[in-house]
PDB file of C-alpha atoms in Angstrom:
ATOM      1  CA  UNK A   1      -2.345  25.599  41.941  1.00  0.00           C
ATOM      2  CA  UNK A   2      -4.442  22.614  43.018  1.00  0.00           C
ATOM      3  CA  UNK A   3      -7.293  23.638  40.739  1.00  0.00           C
ATOM      4  CA  UNK A   4      -4.915  23.918  37.793  1.00  0.00           C
ATOM      5  CA  UNK A   5      -3.449  20.469  38.520  1.00  0.00           C
ATOM      6  CA  UNK A   6      -6.937  18.961  38.805  1.00  0.00           C
ATOM      7  CA  UNK A   7      -8.037  20.530  35.531  1.00  0.00           C
ATOM      8  CA  UNK A   8      -4.919  19.151  33.839  1.00  0.00           C
ATOM      9  CA  UNK A   9      -5.673  15.635  35.136  1.00  0.00           C
ATOM     10  CA  UNK A  10      -9.272  15.886  33.952  1.00  0.00           C
ATOM     11  CA  UNK A  11      -8.192  16.997  30.457  1.00  0.00           C
ATOM     12  CA  UNK A  12      -5.604  14.235  30.338  1.00  0.00           C
ATOM     13  CA  UNK A  13      -8.161  11.625  31.399  1.00  0.00           C
ATOM     14  CA  UNK A  14     -10.639  12.889  28.799  1.00  0.00           C
ATOM     15  CA  UNK A  15      -7.933  12.738  26.158  1.00  0.00           C
ATOM     16  CA  UNK A  16      -7.109   9.134  27.021  1.00  0.00           C
ATOM     17  CA  UNK A  17     -10.810   8.228  27.084  1.00  0.00           C
ATOM     18  CA  UNK A  18     -11.365   9.737  23.631  1.00  0.00           C
ATOM     19  CA  UNK A  19      -8.292   7.974  22.290  1.00  0.00           C
ATOM     20  CA  UNK A  20      -9.449   4.613  23.656  1.00  0.00           C
ATOM     21  CA  UNK A  21     -12.944   5.163  22.274  1.00  0.00           C
ATOM     22  CA  UNK A  22     -11.524   5.947  18.825  1.00  0.00           C
ATOM     23  CA  UNK A  23      -9.219   2.918  19.016  1.00  0.00           C
ATOM     24  CA  UNK A  24     -12.116   0.645  19.966  1.00  0.00           C
ATOM     25  CA  UNK A  25     -14.241   2.047  17.142  1.00  0.00           C
ATOM     26  CA  UNK A  26     -11.380   1.454  14.675  1.00  0.00           C
ATOM     27  CA  UNK A  27     -10.768  -2.117  15.863  1.00  0.00           C
ATOM     28  CA  UNK A  28     -14.447  -3.086  15.837  1.00  0.00           C
ATOM     29  CA  UNK A  29     -14.517  -4.093  12.123  1.00  0.00           C
ATOM     30  CA  UNK A  30     -11.317  -6.117  12.580  1.00  0.00           C
ATOM     31  CA  UNK A  31     -12.755  -8.015  15.542  1.00  0.00           C
ATOM     32  CA  UNK A  32     -16.027  -8.556  13.668  1.00  0.00           C
ATOM     33  CA  UNK A  33     -14.252 -10.032  10.620  1.00  0.00           C
ATOM     34  CA  UNK A  34     -12.150 -12.259  12.886  1.00  0.00           C
ATOM     35  CA  UNK A  35     -15.303 -13.598  14.561  1.00  0.00           C
ATOM     36  CA  UNK A  36     -16.980 -14.189  11.200  1.00  0.00           C
ATOM     37  CA  UNK A  37     -14.006 -16.218  10.014  1.00  0.00           C
ATOM     38  CA  UNK A  38     -14.439 -18.655  12.908  1.00  0.00           C
ATOM     39  CA  UNK A  39     -18.218 -19.059  12.815  1.00  0.00           C
ATOM     40  CA  UNK A  40     -20.093 -21.750  10.830  1.00  0.00           C
ATOM     41  CA  UNK A  41     -22.546 -20.693   8.144  1.00  0.00           C
ATOM     42  CA  UNK A  42     -25.532 -21.645  10.310  1.00  0.00           C
ATOM     43  CA  UNK A  43     -24.488 -19.315  13.133  1.00  0.00           C
ATOM     44  CA  UNK A  44     -22.746 -16.629  11.109  1.00  0.00           C
ATOM     45  CA  UNK A  45     -24.995 -13.718  11.981  1.00  0.00           C
ATOM     46  CA  UNK A  46     -26.378 -14.981  15.264  1.00  0.00           C
ATOM     47  CA  UNK A  47     -25.335 -13.242  18.491  1.00  0.00           C
ATOM     48  CA  UNK A  48     -22.429 -15.062  20.102  1.00  0.00           C
ATOM     49  CA  UNK A  49     -24.303 -15.525  23.376  1.00  0.00           C
ATOM     50  CA  UNK A  50     -27.041 -17.489  21.571  1.00  0.00           C
ATOM     51  CA  UNK A  51     -24.542 -20.066  20.243  1.00  0.00           C
ATOM     52  CA  UNK A  52     -21.348 -19.662  22.305  1.00  0.00           C
ATOM     53  CA  UNK A  53     -19.917 -23.047  21.232  1.00  0.00           C
ATOM     54  CA  UNK A  54     -20.486 -22.625  17.481  1.00  0.00           C
ATOM     55  CA  UNK A  55     -16.901 -22.238  16.322  1.00  0.00           C
ATOM     56  CA  UNK A  56     -15.227 -23.896  13.372  1.00  0.00           C
ATOM     57  CA  UNK A  57     -12.067 -23.917  11.258  1.00  0.00           C
ATOM     58  CA  UNK A  58     -13.914 -24.983   8.119  1.00  0.00           C
ATOM     59  CA  UNK A  59     -13.645 -21.517   6.605  1.00  0.00           C
ATOM     60  CA  UNK A  60      -9.851 -21.603   6.931  1.00  0.00           C
ATOM     61  CA  UNK A  61      -9.706 -25.100   5.444  1.00  0.00           C
ATOM     62  CA  UNK A  62     -11.919 -23.973   2.567  1.00  0.00           C
ATOM     63  CA  UNK A  63      -9.555 -21.083   1.798  1.00  0.00           C
ATOM     64  CA  UNK A  64      -6.500 -23.356   2.017  1.00  0.00           C
ATOM     65  CA  UNK A  65      -8.015 -25.785  -0.508  1.00  0.00           C
ATOM     66  CA  UNK A  66      -9.016 -23.046  -2.949  1.00  0.00           C
ATOM     67  CA  UNK A  67      -6.987 -21.041  -5.450  1.00  0.00           C
ATOM     68  CA  UNK A  68      -6.659 -18.140  -3.012  1.00  0.00           C
ATOM     69  CA  UNK A  69      -3.127 -19.028  -1.720  1.00  0.00           C
ATOM     70  CA  UNK A  70      -1.850 -18.976  -5.320  1.00  0.00           C
ATOM     71  CA  UNK A  71      -3.545 -15.614  -5.842  1.00  0.00           C
ATOM     72  CA  UNK A  72      -1.919 -14.321  -2.655  1.00  0.00           C
ATOM     73  CA  UNK A  73       1.480 -15.382  -4.019  1.00  0.00           C
ATOM     74  CA  UNK A  74       0.674 -13.581  -7.271  1.00  0.00           C
ATOM     75  CA  UNK A  75      -0.041 -10.425  -5.288  1.00  0.00           C
ATOM     76  CA  UNK A  76       3.342 -10.679  -3.568  1.00  0.00           C
ATOM     77  CA  UNK A  77       5.152 -11.202  -6.874  1.00  0.00           C
ATOM     78  CA  UNK A  78       3.459  -8.396  -8.793  1.00  0.00           C
ATOM     79  CA  UNK A  79       3.314  -5.837  -5.980  1.00  0.00           C
ATOM     80  CA  UNK A  80       6.926  -6.465  -4.920  1.00  0.00           C
ATOM     81  CA  UNK A  81       8.299  -6.452  -8.471  1.00  0.00           C
ATOM     82  CA  UNK A  82       6.408  -3.313  -9.500  1.00  0.00           C
ATOM     83  CA  UNK A  83       7.587  -1.526  -6.352  1.00  0.00           C
ATOM     84  CA  UNK A  84      11.231  -2.390  -7.066  1.00  0.00           C
ATOM     85  CA  UNK A  85      10.860  -1.310 -10.688  1.00  0.00           C
ATOM     86  CA  UNK A  86       9.182   1.963  -9.707  1.00  0.00           C
ATOM     87  CA  UNK A  87      11.988   2.706  -7.234  1.00  0.00           C
ATOM     88  CA  UNK A  88      14.735   1.842  -9.741  1.00  0.00           C
ATOM     89  CA  UNK A  89      13.234   4.209 -12.312  1.00  0.00           C
ATOM     90  CA  UNK A  90      11.651   6.808 -10.063  1.00  0.00           C
ATOM     91  CA  UNK A  91      14.500   7.544  -7.637  1.00  0.00           C
ATOM     92  CA  UNK A  92      17.022   8.652 -10.307  1.00  0.00           C
ATOM     93  CA  UNK A  93      14.251  10.588 -12.055  1.00  0.00           C
ATOM     94  CA  UNK A  94      13.290  12.378  -8.855  1.00  0.00           C
ATOM     95  CA  UNK A  95      16.965  13.158  -8.159  1.00  0.00           C
ATOM     96  CA  UNK A  96      17.370  14.680 -11.620  1.00  0.00           C
ATOM     97  CA  UNK A  97      14.231  16.792 -11.222  1.00  0.00           C
ATOM     98  CA  UNK A  98      15.301  17.950  -7.767  1.00  0.00           C
ATOM     99  CA  UNK A  99      18.956  18.816  -8.349  1.00  0.00           C
ATOM    100  CA  UNK A 100      19.202  19.721 -12.028  1.00  0.00           C
ATOM    101  CA  UNK A 101      18.488  23.278 -13.069  1.00  0.00           C
ATOM    102  CA  UNK A 102      15.757  23.016 -15.685  1.00  0.00           C
ATOM    103  CA  UNK A 103      13.110  25.432 -16.885  1.00  0.00           C
ATOM    104  CA  UNK A 104      10.389  22.805 -17.277  1.00  0.00           C
ATOM    105  CA  UNK A 105      10.264  21.596 -13.672  1.00  0.00           C
ATOM    106  CA  UNK A 106       6.890  23.242 -13.124  1.00  0.00           C
ATOM    107  CA  UNK A 107       5.441  21.448 -16.136  1.00  0.00           C
ATOM    108  CA  UNK A 108       6.971  18.142 -15.013  1.00  0.00           C
ATOM    109  CA  UNK A 109       5.515  18.494 -11.514  1.00  0.00           C
ATOM    110  CA  UNK A 110       2.004  19.086 -12.839  1.00  0.00           C
ATOM    111  CA  UNK A 111       2.345  16.229 -15.312  1.00  0.00           C
ATOM    112  CA  UNK A 112       3.314  13.851 -12.508  1.00  0.00           C
ATOM    113  CA  UNK A 113       0.433  15.079 -10.382  1.00  0.00           C
ATOM    114  CA  UNK A 114      -1.976  14.631 -13.288  1.00  0.00           C
ATOM    115  CA  UNK A 115      -0.771  11.076 -13.926  1.00  0.00           C
ATOM    116  CA  UNK A 116      -1.167  10.235 -10.243  1.00  0.00           C
ATOM    117  CA  UNK A 117      -4.624  11.740  -9.864  1.00  0.00           C
ATOM    118  CA  UNK A 118      -6.084  10.511 -13.160  1.00  0.00           C
ATOM    119  CA  UNK A 119      -8.613   7.686 -12.643  1.00  0.00           C
ATOM    120  CA  UNK A 120      -7.333   4.322 -13.925  1.00  0.00           C
ATOM    121  CA  UNK A 121     -10.505   3.813 -15.969  1.00  0.00           C
ATOM    122  CA  UNK A 122      -9.325   6.674 -18.174  1.00  0.00           C
ATOM    123  CA  UNK A 123      -6.432   4.715 -19.664  1.00  0.00           C
ATOM    124  CA  UNK A 124      -7.127   1.066 -18.872  1.00  0.00           C
ATOM    125  CA  UNK A 125      -8.947   0.474 -22.184  1.00  0.00           C
ATOM    126  CA  UNK A 126      -6.014   1.643 -24.360  1.00  0.00           C
ATOM    127  CA  UNK A 127      -3.698  -0.336 -22.109  1.00  0.00           C
ATOM    128  CA  UNK A 128      -5.871  -3.430 -22.521  1.00  0.00           C
ATOM    129  CA  UNK A 129      -5.842  -3.104 -26.336  1.00  0.00           C
ATOM    130  CA  UNK A 130      -2.054  -2.762 -26.348  1.00  0.00           C
ATOM    131  CA  UNK A 131      -1.733  -5.769 -24.065  1.00  0.00           C
ATOM    132  CA  UNK A 132      -3.946  -7.871 -26.335  1.00  0.00           C
ATOM    133  CA  UNK A 133      -1.718  -7.107 -29.325  1.00  0.00           C
ATOM    134  CA  UNK A 134       1.477  -7.635 -27.310  1.00  0.00           C
ATOM    135  CA  UNK A 135       0.295 -10.881 -25.714  1.00  0.00           C
ATOM    136  CA  UNK A 136       0.623  -9.504 -22.170  1.00  0.00           C
ATOM    137  CA  UNK A 137      -2.866 -10.407 -20.952  1.00  0.00           C
ATOM    138  CA  UNK A 138      -2.748 -12.732 -17.925  1.00  0.00           C
ATOM    139  CA  UNK A 139       1.042 -12.446 -17.550  1.00  0.00           C
ATOM    140  CA  UNK A 140       3.213 -11.297 -14.676  1.00  0.00           C
ATOM    141  CA  UNK A 141       5.030  -8.819 -16.929  1.00  0.00           C
ATOM    142  CA  UNK A 142       1.806  -7.171 -18.038  1.00  0.00           C
ATOM    143  CA  UNK A 143       0.496  -6.729 -14.501  1.00  0.00           C
ATOM    144  CA  UNK A 144       3.869  -5.536 -13.193  1.00  0.00           C
ATOM    145  CA  UNK A 145       4.104  -2.874 -15.917  1.00  0.00           C
ATOM    146  CA  UNK A 146       0.529  -1.772 -15.188  1.00  0.00           C
ATOM    147  CA  UNK A 147       1.253  -1.482 -11.473  1.00  0.00           C
ATOM    148  CA  UNK A 148       4.456   0.405 -12.217  1.00  0.00           C
ATOM    149  CA  UNK A 149       2.479   2.957 -14.220  1.00  0.00           C
ATOM    150  CA  UNK A 150       0.269   3.331 -11.147  1.00  0.00           C
ATOM    151  CA  UNK A 151       3.067   3.724  -8.595  1.00  0.00           C
ATOM    152  CA  UNK A 152       5.842   5.446 -10.570  1.00  0.00           C
ATOM    153  CA  UNK A 153       4.332   8.964 -10.474  1.00  0.00           C
ATOM    154  CA  UNK A 154       3.866   8.620  -6.723  1.00  0.00           C
ATOM    155  CA  UNK A 155       7.485   7.495  -6.216  1.00  0.00           C
ATOM    156  CA  UNK A 156       8.871  10.363  -8.306  1.00  0.00           C
ATOM    157  CA  UNK A 157       6.675  12.935  -6.594  1.00  0.00           C
ATOM    158  CA  UNK A 158       7.425  11.781  -3.047  1.00  0.00           C
ATOM    159  CA  UNK A 159      11.164  11.282  -3.629  1.00  0.00           C
ATOM    160  CA  UNK A 160      11.376  14.653  -5.341  1.00  0.00           C
ATOM    161  CA  UNK A 161      10.088  16.195  -2.121  1.00  0.00           C
ATOM    162  CA  UNK A 162      12.598  14.193  -0.054  1.00  0.00           C
ATOM    163  CA  UNK A 163      15.538  15.155  -2.269  1.00  0.00           C
ATOM    164  CA  UNK A 164      14.567  18.817  -2.030  1.00  0.00           C
ATOM    165  CA  UNK A 165      15.313  18.596   1.705  1.00  0.00           C
ATOM    166  CA  UNK A 166      18.942  17.661   1.005  1.00  0.00           C
ATOM    167  CA  UNK A 167      21.255  20.689   0.628  1.00  0.00           C
ATOM    168  CA  UNK A 168      22.743  21.176  -2.820  1.00  0.00           C
ATOM    169  CA  UNK A 169      26.089  21.783  -1.128  1.00  0.00           C
ATOM    170  CA  UNK A 170      26.158  18.126  -0.077  1.00  0.00           C
ATOM    171  CA  UNK A 171      25.872  16.993  -3.699  1.00  0.00           C
ATOM    172  CA  UNK A 172      28.402  19.566  -4.896  1.00  0.00           C
ATOM    173  CA  UNK A 173      30.894  18.487  -2.221  1.00  0.00           C
ATOM    174  CA  UNK A 174      30.688  14.894  -3.427  1.00  0.00           C
ATOM    175  CA  UNK A 175      31.224  15.945  -7.037  1.00  0.00           C
ATOM    176  CA  UNK A 176      34.194  18.118  -6.060  1.00  0.00           C
ATOM    177  CA  UNK A 177      35.756  15.109  -4.326  1.00  0.00           C
ATOM    178  CA  UNK A 178      35.772  13.310  -7.660  1.00  0.00           C
ATOM    179  CA  UNK A 179      32.713  11.101  -7.265  1.00  0.00           C
ATOM    180  CA  UNK A 180      30.467  10.519 -10.239  1.00  0.00           C
ATOM    181  CA  UNK A 181      26.857  11.670 -10.165  1.00  0.00           C
ATOM    182  CA  UNK A 182      25.663   8.077  -9.802  1.00  0.00           C
ATOM    183  CA  UNK A 183      28.029   7.475  -6.891  1.00  0.00           C
ATOM    184  CA  UNK A 184      26.861  10.679  -5.209  1.00  0.00           C
ATOM    185  CA  UNK A 185      23.269   9.492  -5.563  1.00  0.00           C
ATOM    186  CA  UNK A 186      24.005   5.997  -4.245  1.00  0.00           C
ATOM    187  CA  UNK A 187      26.502   6.844  -1.491  1.00  0.00           C
ATOM    188  CA  UNK A 188      25.337  10.241  -0.248  1.00  0.00           C
ATOM    189  CA  UNK A 189      21.863  11.256  -1.335  1.00  0.00           C
ATOM    190  CA  UNK A 190      19.939   7.981  -0.938  1.00  0.00           C
ATOM    191  CA  UNK A 191      21.265   7.266   2.607  1.00  0.00           C
ATOM    192  CA  UNK A 192      20.355  10.836   3.590  1.00  0.00           C
ATOM    193  CA  UNK A 193      16.855  10.415   2.136  1.00  0.00           C
ATOM    194  CA  UNK A 194      16.296   6.945   3.607  1.00  0.00           C
ATOM    195  CA  UNK A 195      13.025   7.823   5.426  1.00  0.00           C
ATOM    196  CA  UNK A 196      11.490   9.095   2.199  1.00  0.00           C
ATOM    197  CA  UNK A 197      12.760   6.069   0.256  1.00  0.00           C
ATOM    198  CA  UNK A 198      11.271   3.587   2.723  1.00  0.00           C
ATOM    199  CA  UNK A 199       7.977   5.487   2.866  1.00  0.00           C
ATOM    200  CA  UNK A 200       7.739   5.657  -0.932  1.00  0.00           C
ATOM    201  CA  UNK A 201       8.502   1.941  -1.234  1.00  0.00           C
ATOM    202  CA  UNK A 202       5.989   0.855   1.403  1.00  0.00           C
ATOM    203  CA  UNK A 203       3.175   3.071   0.144  1.00  0.00           C
ATOM    204  CA  UNK A 204       3.834   2.000  -3.461  1.00  0.00           C
ATOM    205  CA  UNK A 205       3.675  -1.639  -2.390  1.00  0.00           C
ATOM    206  CA  UNK A 206       0.346  -0.996  -0.669  1.00  0.00           C
ATOM    207  CA  UNK A 207      -1.047   0.712  -3.775  1.00  0.00           C
ATOM    208  CA  UNK A 208      -0.226  -2.341  -5.879  1.00  0.00           C
ATOM    209  CA  UNK A 209      -1.185  -4.835  -3.161  1.00  0.00           C
ATOM    210  CA  UNK A 210      -4.676  -3.389  -2.771  1.00  0.00           C
ATOM    211  CA  UNK A 211      -5.352  -2.918  -6.482  1.00  0.00           C
ATOM    212  CA  UNK A 212      -8.497  -4.537  -7.807  1.00  0.00           C
ATOM    213  CA  UNK A 213      -9.262  -2.753 -11.062  1.00  0.00           C
ATOM    214  CA  UNK A 214      -6.094  -3.455 -13.081  1.00  0.00           C
ATOM    215  CA  UNK A 215      -5.988  -7.080 -12.000  1.00  0.00           C
ATOM    216  CA  UNK A 216      -9.652  -7.562 -12.878  1.00  0.00           C
ATOM    217  CA  UNK A 217      -9.116  -6.279 -16.429  1.00  0.00           C
ATOM    218  CA  UNK A 218      -5.646  -7.645 -17.242  1.00  0.00           C
ATOM    219  CA  UNK A 219      -5.594 -11.072 -15.566  1.00  0.00           C
ATOM    220  CA  UNK A 220      -7.612 -14.184 -16.256  1.00  0.00           C
ATOM    221  CA  UNK A 221      -6.638 -17.231 -14.197  1.00  0.00           C
ATOM    222  CA  UNK A 222      -2.860 -17.716 -14.107  1.00  0.00           C
ATOM    223  CA  UNK A 223      -1.961 -14.366 -12.529  1.00  0.00           C
ATOM    224  CA  UNK A 224      -5.136 -13.442 -10.640  1.00  0.00           C
ATOM    225  CA  UNK A 225      -4.289 -11.459  -7.525  1.00  0.00           C
ATOM    226  CA  UNK A 226      -5.820 -11.839  -4.091  1.00  0.00           C
ATOM    227  CA  UNK A 227      -8.286  -8.884  -4.193  1.00  0.00           C
ATOM    228  CA  UNK A 228      -9.850 -10.307  -7.359  1.00  0.00           C
ATOM    229  CA  UNK A 229      -9.746 -13.882  -6.047  1.00  0.00           C
ATOM    230  CA  UNK A 230     -12.006 -12.836  -3.165  1.00  0.00           C
ATOM    231  CA  UNK A 231     -14.790 -12.449  -5.729  1.00  0.00           C
ATOM    232  CA  UNK A 232     -14.676 -16.218  -6.303  1.00  0.00           C
ATOM    233  CA  UNK A 233     -16.515 -16.632  -3.014  1.00  0.00           C
ATOM    234  CA  UNK A 234     -19.461 -14.618  -4.336  1.00  0.00           C
ATOM    235  CA  UNK A 235     -21.908 -16.424  -6.608  1.00  0.00           C
ATOM    236  CA  UNK A 236     -25.274 -15.569  -8.088  1.00  0.00           C
ATOM    237  CA  UNK A 237     -27.154 -17.598  -5.487  1.00  0.00           C
ATOM    238  CA  UNK A 238     -25.048 -17.148  -2.337  1.00  0.00           C
ATOM    239  CA  UNK A 239     -22.150 -15.403  -0.650  1.00  0.00           C
ATOM    240  CA  UNK A 240     -19.592 -17.329   1.417  1.00  0.00           C
ATOM    241  CA  UNK A 241     -19.117 -14.712   4.124  1.00  0.00           C
ATOM    242  CA  UNK A 242     -16.914 -16.947   6.254  1.00  0.00           C
ATOM    243  CA  UNK A 243     -14.449 -17.523   3.406  1.00  0.00           C
ATOM    244  CA  UNK A 244     -14.481 -13.808   2.558  1.00  0.00           C
ATOM    245  CA  UNK A 245     -13.658 -12.999   6.182  1.00  0.00           C
ATOM    246  CA  UNK A 246     -10.699 -15.407   6.168  1.00  0.00           C
ATOM    247  CA  UNK A 247      -9.501 -13.996   2.832  1.00  0.00           C
ATOM    248  CA  UNK A 248      -9.722 -10.448   4.227  1.00  0.00           C
ATOM    249  CA  UNK A 249      -7.572 -11.430   7.197  1.00  0.00           C
ATOM    250  CA  UNK A 250      -5.093 -13.172   4.886  1.00  0.00           C
ATOM    251  CA  UNK A 251      -4.865  -9.993   2.807  1.00  0.00           C
ATOM    252  CA  UNK A 252      -4.281  -7.823   5.866  1.00  0.00           C
ATOM    253  CA  UNK A 253      -1.828  -9.897   7.903  1.00  0.00           C
ATOM    254  CA  UNK A 254       1.177  -9.675   5.505  1.00  0.00           C
ATOM    255  CA  UNK A 255       1.145  -5.876   5.445  1.00  0.00           C
ATOM    256  CA  UNK A 256       0.875  -5.405   9.222  1.00  0.00           C
ATOM    257  CA  UNK A 257       4.568  -6.173   9.986  1.00  0.00           C
ATOM    258  CA  UNK A 258       5.610  -4.036   7.004  1.00  0.00           C
ATOM    259  CA  UNK A 259       3.699  -1.049   8.373  1.00  0.00           C
ATOM    260  CA  UNK A 260       4.988  -1.622  11.915  1.00  0.00           C
ATOM    261  CA  UNK A 261       8.626  -1.860  10.811  1.00  0.00           C
ATOM    262  CA  UNK A 262       8.399   1.113   8.448  1.00  0.00           C
ATOM    263  CA  UNK A 263       6.248   3.307  10.695  1.00  0.00           C
ATOM    264  CA  UNK A 264       9.206   5.351  11.963  1.00  0.00           C
ATOM    265  CA  UNK A 265      10.417   6.120   8.455  1.00  0.00           C
ATOM    266  CA  UNK A 266       6.922   7.015   7.234  1.00  0.00           C
ATOM    267  CA  UNK A 267       6.469   9.492  10.105  1.00  0.00           C
ATOM    268  CA  UNK A 268       9.899  11.003   9.441  1.00  0.00           C
ATOM    269  CA  UNK A 269       9.116  11.302   5.743  1.00  0.00           C
ATOM    270  CA  UNK A 270       5.785  13.025   6.384  1.00  0.00           C
ATOM    271  CA  UNK A 271       7.615  15.405   8.711  1.00  0.00           C
ATOM    272  CA  UNK A 272      10.200  16.240   6.041  1.00  0.00           C
ATOM    273  CA  UNK A 273      13.069  14.683   7.984  1.00  0.00           C
ATOM    274  CA  UNK A 274      16.408  13.847   6.351  1.00  0.00           C
ATOM    275  CA  UNK A 275      18.729  11.315   7.916  1.00  0.00           C
ATOM    276  CA  UNK A 276      21.856  13.073   9.050  1.00  0.00           C
TER     277      UNK A 276
END
């Protein structure tokens, strides 16, 4: 009995040690970027013990005086708006695909998967030509529609899976009580699928928030997003690593509380849970 208890403690200690080692390895780039953001250019890549007093806030001031805060606001506007639009369109579409009896569901599922997995470079040129004719280059509307095309297939696919977990009898009971299909969706189905809805919204926001390619092609100066604005700190002759480090932290900080608050719902969604 004692040997078994000792072996269990050893395995538990090894498990904790491996977990801490993995956590430290994962946090190492974050700590490194944080240190870079507070170091002057002259001591940027020197060991800290060689210049322990070389700390500065000049990199933060440089970012604050640049166009990066405006680009960060543009990222919030476009990512948030495209996520809301994708949810408004995708949730009813996923509900229809999940609960309606149709013979083309298999085709629809593969079409959604194809749209989600297709590389953006495959359709960004036609989209750019359409935007030039429609006058949507360097506009919020153009970037929001582009991001919606990126996130909508994901929303429909993920919410379709969540709605499949809800018994059809629950929908039929609501209809038998006299509720309309829209009321059943809003009052019964969406609250029951809340973990999937939150997970789809958060992950869609992250897809748009981290996008670089669409923003690089569609925007110019008025609606440049933060990932593209980081490139302003790279020139032909030099790279402002301190400013890039601060910009990276500024890009990461807003999404940390979103992930923390939505973590429970994301885990429940991945586990196929439905709110009872």
